[in-house]
Short mmCIF file of C-alpha atoms in Angstrom, two decimals:
data_model
loop_
_atom_site.label_atom_id
_atom_site.label_comp_id
_atom_site.label_asym_id
_atom_site.label_seq_id
_atom_site.Cartn_x
_atom_site.Cartn_y
_atom_site.Cartn_z
CA MET W 1 21.92 19.18 42.48
CA ILE W 2 25.68 19.24 42.36
CA TYR W 3 28.04 16.65 40.93
CA LYS W 4 31.70 16.35 41.83
CA ARG W 5 34.33 15.66 39.21
CA GLU W 6 38.06 15.01 39.38
CA THR W 7 40.81 16.59 37.32
CA ARG W 8 44.34 15.47 36.55
CA PRO W 9 47.20 17.58 37.92
CA GLY W 10 48.96 19.75 35.41
CA PHE W 11 49.87 23.25 34.32
CA ILE W 12 46.71 25.14 33.44
CA THR W 13 46.21 26.62 29.98
CA LEU W 14 42.83 28.02 29.19
CA PHE W 15 41.05 28.28 25.85
CA LEU W 16 37.43 29.36 26.47
CA VAL W 17 35.08 30.35 23.67
CA LEU W 18 32.40 32.67 25.01
CA MET W 19 28.93 31.94 23.68
CA LEU W 20 25.97 34.22 24.49
CA PHE W 21 23.35 33.86 21.77
CA SER W 22 20.99 30.91 21.76
CA THR W 23 17.74 30.05 19.98
CA HIS W 24 14.93 27.59 20.49
CA CYS W 25 15.98 25.49 17.54
CA THR W 26 19.76 25.61 17.57
CA ARG W 27 22.16 24.19 20.13
CA LYS W 28 25.75 25.31 20.08
CA VAL W 29 28.79 23.12 19.81
CA VAL W 30 30.53 22.97 23.17
CA SER W 31 34.08 24.31 23.29
CA PRO W 32 35.79 22.60 26.25
CA ILE W 33 38.60 24.23 28.21
CA SER W 34 41.89 22.41 27.67
CA ILE W 35 44.03 21.53 30.68
CA GLN W 36 46.86 19.42 29.27
CA GLU W 37 45.20 16.05 28.53
CA THR W 38 42.01 16.93 30.39
CA LYS W 39 39.10 19.10 29.29
CA LEU W 40 36.53 20.74 31.51
CA GLU W 41 33.13 20.86 29.88
CA VAL W 42 30.74 23.64 30.94
CA LEU W 43 27.39 23.66 29.16
CA SER W 44 25.36 26.81 28.50
CA VAL W 45 22.22 27.51 30.54
CA ARG W 46 20.75 29.65 27.76
CA ASP W 47 21.09 26.86 25.20
CA PHE W 48 18.76 24.59 27.19
CA TRP W 49 16.31 27.19 28.51
CA PHE W 50 13.41 26.59 26.13
CA GLU W 51 13.73 22.82 26.06
CA ALA W 52 13.77 22.74 29.86
CA PHE W 53 10.57 24.81 29.98
CA ASP W 54 8.87 22.55 27.44
CA THR W 55 9.73 19.56 29.61
CA ALA W 56 8.62 21.27 32.84
CA ARG W 57 5.25 22.37 31.43
CA GLU W 58 4.31 18.72 31.03
CA TRP W 59 4.34 18.69 34.84
CA HIS W 60 2.34 21.91 35.34
CA SER W 61 1.64 24.85 33.07
CA ASP W 62 2.50 27.59 35.59
CA VAL W 63 6.08 26.52 36.27
CA TYR W 64 8.86 29.01 36.89
CA VAL W 65 12.62 28.68 37.37
CA ARG W 66 13.67 28.72 41.03
CA ASP W 67 17.40 28.28 40.38
CA VAL W 68 19.83 26.48 38.07
CA ASN W 69 22.88 24.33 38.83
CA VAL W 70 25.46 23.50 36.17
CA ASP W 71 27.48 20.27 36.26
CA VAL W 72 31.16 20.65 35.35
CA SER W 73 32.37 17.47 33.69
CA VAL W 74 35.92 16.33 33.03
CA LEU W 75 36.75 14.82 29.64
CA SER W 76 39.93 12.80 29.39
CA GLN W 77 41.81 12.55 26.14
CA GLY W 78 39.80 10.59 23.56
CA GLU W 79 36.44 10.97 25.30
CA ASN W 80 33.47 12.72 23.72
CA SER W 81 30.88 14.99 25.33
CA SER W 82 28.20 12.33 24.90
CA ASP W 83 30.22 9.94 27.07
CA GLN W 84 29.91 12.16 30.14
CA SER W 85 27.17 13.27 32.53
CA SER W 86 27.78 17.00 32.22
CA GLY W 87 24.53 18.92 32.11
CA VAL W 88 22.35 21.74 33.34
CA ASN W 89 19.89 21.23 36.21
CA PHE W 90 16.86 23.53 36.29
CA ARG W 91 14.73 23.58 39.44
CA PHE W 92 11.11 24.53 38.77
CA ARG W 93 8.30 25.43 41.16
CA SER W 94 4.54 25.51 40.61
CA LEU W 95 1.69 26.92 42.71
CA GLN W 96 -0.26 23.81 41.76
CA LYS W 97 2.32 21.58 43.45
CA LYS W 98 3.30 23.40 46.61
CA ASP W 99 5.15 20.53 48.27
CA SER W 100 7.41 19.59 45.35
CA ILE W 101 10.17 20.81 43.07
CA LEU W 102 10.62 19.55 39.53
CA VAL W 103 14.23 19.09 38.46
CA VAL W 104 14.86 19.12 34.71
CA HIS W 105 18.28 17.72 33.85
CA CYS W 106 19.49 18.60 30.36
CA THR W 107 22.47 17.11 28.56
CA LEU W 108 23.62 17.23 24.95
CA LYS W 109 21.48 14.14 24.38
CA ASN W 110 18.15 15.23 25.87
CA CYS W 111 16.25 16.69 28.83
CA TYR W 112 14.46 14.59 31.41
CA SER W 113 12.70 15.46 34.66
CA PHE W 114 12.08 14.08 38.12
CA GLU W 115 10.09 15.36 41.07
CA VAL W 116 11.48 15.85 44.58
CA LYS W 117 9.59 16.69 47.74
CA ASN W 118 10.08 20.13 49.23
CA ASP W 119 8.90 21.24 52.67
CA GLN W 120 9.64 24.94 52.14
CA ALA W 121 6.31 25.90 50.59
CA VAL W 122 6.73 29.44 51.91
CA ASP W 123 9.22 30.27 49.15
CA LEU W 124 6.46 29.79 46.56
CA TYR W 125 5.06 33.17 47.54
CA SER W 126 8.26 35.02 48.40
CA CYS W 127 10.54 33.95 45.52
CA ARG W 128 10.59 35.73 42.19
CA ALA W 129 10.99 33.70 39.03
CA ILE W 130 14.26 33.82 37.10
CA GLU W 131 13.59 34.85 33.52
CA LEU W 132 15.85 34.50 30.50
CA GLU W 133 16.33 38.26 30.33
CA ASP W 134 17.46 38.37 33.97
CA PHE W 135 20.96 37.17 33.12
CA VAL W 136 23.35 38.28 30.40
CA PHE W 137 26.40 36.35 31.52
CA ASP W 138 26.02 32.64 30.87
CA SER W 139 27.57 29.72 32.74
CA GLN W 140 30.58 29.43 30.43
CA GLU W 141 31.54 33.09 30.86
CA VAL W 142 31.04 32.99 34.63
CA PHE W 143 33.18 29.88 34.88
CA ASP W 144 35.92 31.80 33.09
CA ILE W 145 35.55 34.64 35.61
CA GLY W 146 35.88 32.12 38.44
CA LEU W 147 39.07 30.72 36.95
CA ASP W 148 40.50 34.23 36.66
CA LYS W 149 39.65 35.04 40.28
CA GLY W 150 41.61 32.12 41.69
CA GLY W 151 39.60 29.03 40.83
CA GLY W 152 42.19 27.83 38.34
CA ASP W 153 44.68 27.36 41.18
CA TYR W 154 42.59 24.48 42.54
CA LEU W 155 42.10 22.53 39.34
CA GLU W 156 45.51 20.89 39.76
CA SER W 157 44.06 18.81 42.59
CA LYS W 158 42.35 15.49 41.87
CA THR W 159 39.76 16.17 44.58
CA THR W 160 38.45 19.56 43.53
CA SER W 161 34.69 20.08 43.39
CA VAL W 162 33.31 22.81 41.10
CA VAL W 163 29.91 24.44 41.70
CA LEU W 164 28.05 26.82 39.38
CA LYS W 165 24.65 28.11 40.49
CA LEU W 166 22.29 30.76 39.09
CA TYR W 167 19.95 32.13 41.79
CA ARG W 168 18.15 35.17 43.18
CA ASP W 169 19.89 36.87 46.08
CA SER W 170 18.32 37.98 49.36
CA PRO W 171 15.85 38.94 50.63
CA ILE W 172 14.42 35.42 50.45
CA CYS W 173 15.26 34.71 46.81
CA SER W 174 13.57 37.85 45.52
CA GLY W 175 16.65 40.02 44.99
CA PRO W 176 18.97 40.46 41.98
CA VAL W 177 20.00 37.43 39.95
CA ARG W 178 23.53 36.25 40.81
CA TRP W 179 25.96 33.53 39.88
CA TYR W 180 27.69 31.58 42.64
CA VAL W 181 30.93 29.90 41.55
CA SER W 182 33.13 27.82 43.84
CA PHE W 183 36.22 25.67 43.52
CA LEU W 184 36.84 23.51 46.60
CA ASP W 185 39.62 21.00 47.18
CA VAL W 186 37.70 18.45 49.23
CA SER W 187 40.84 16.86 50.65
CA THR W 188 42.22 20.10 52.14
CA GLN W 189 38.95 22.08 52.43
CA GLU W 190 40.68 24.97 50.71
CA GLY W 191 39.14 26.85 47.84
CA VAL W 192 37.56 30.01 46.56
CA ALA W 193 33.94 31.13 46.18
CA ILE W 194 32.91 33.99 43.90
CA ILE W 195 29.60 35.82 43.55
CA VAL W 196 29.01 37.50 40.19
CA ASP W 197 26.27 39.87 39.03
CA ALA W 198 24.44 37.94 36.31
CA VAL W 199 23.67 41.05 34.25
CA THR W 200 26.89 43.09 34.41
CA GLY W 201 29.44 40.34 35.11
CA LYS W 202 30.79 42.40 38.02
CA VAL W 203 32.48 40.37 40.75
CA ILE W 204 30.58 41.21 43.94
CA GLN W 205 32.44 39.02 46.41
CA VAL W 206 35.43 36.69 46.58
CA ASN W 207 35.93 34.42 49.59
CA LYS W 208 38.96 32.21 50.14
#
């Protein structure tokens, strides 16, 4: 699940606070990235991990994380985080529900879930679960890496779409855990896509 946001044109200045540690009981204060009068809000996957699992287990007890998408929301001057739809989208699978995926959408307000049909039941048996210890670099840090590798050049456009996805690489979603980060100007179809090792933070691939 990917949401597109718009940014205002302007000279880019970045102030990103890196946040790694999270607990079951404590949620961090988000530190948005300032771009003149606009702020890009990137929420932490780790901060919502346990709450997302608690929500998903109400669906089925054997759930596991298939992949995670992070919404990147734009905050204009005077707006608060609670006014926006930025969030983290966990996709869960269960052997008890082979034809469906449970999406748990978490925001600073709460987590809620909805079920979607899935006709790729084969990946239930070939995919490995993503565990919390499988990634060291969180969404906020990977977003910063993406900006440094050319993504910041596209934020001046009002039609840029930003994608952040945590997933298992090939073969058939059973390989190493990676981050996929992309910045695409929808109007020109120009952009950059970066693949990052989720454990080491090493940039594996950059495509423009």
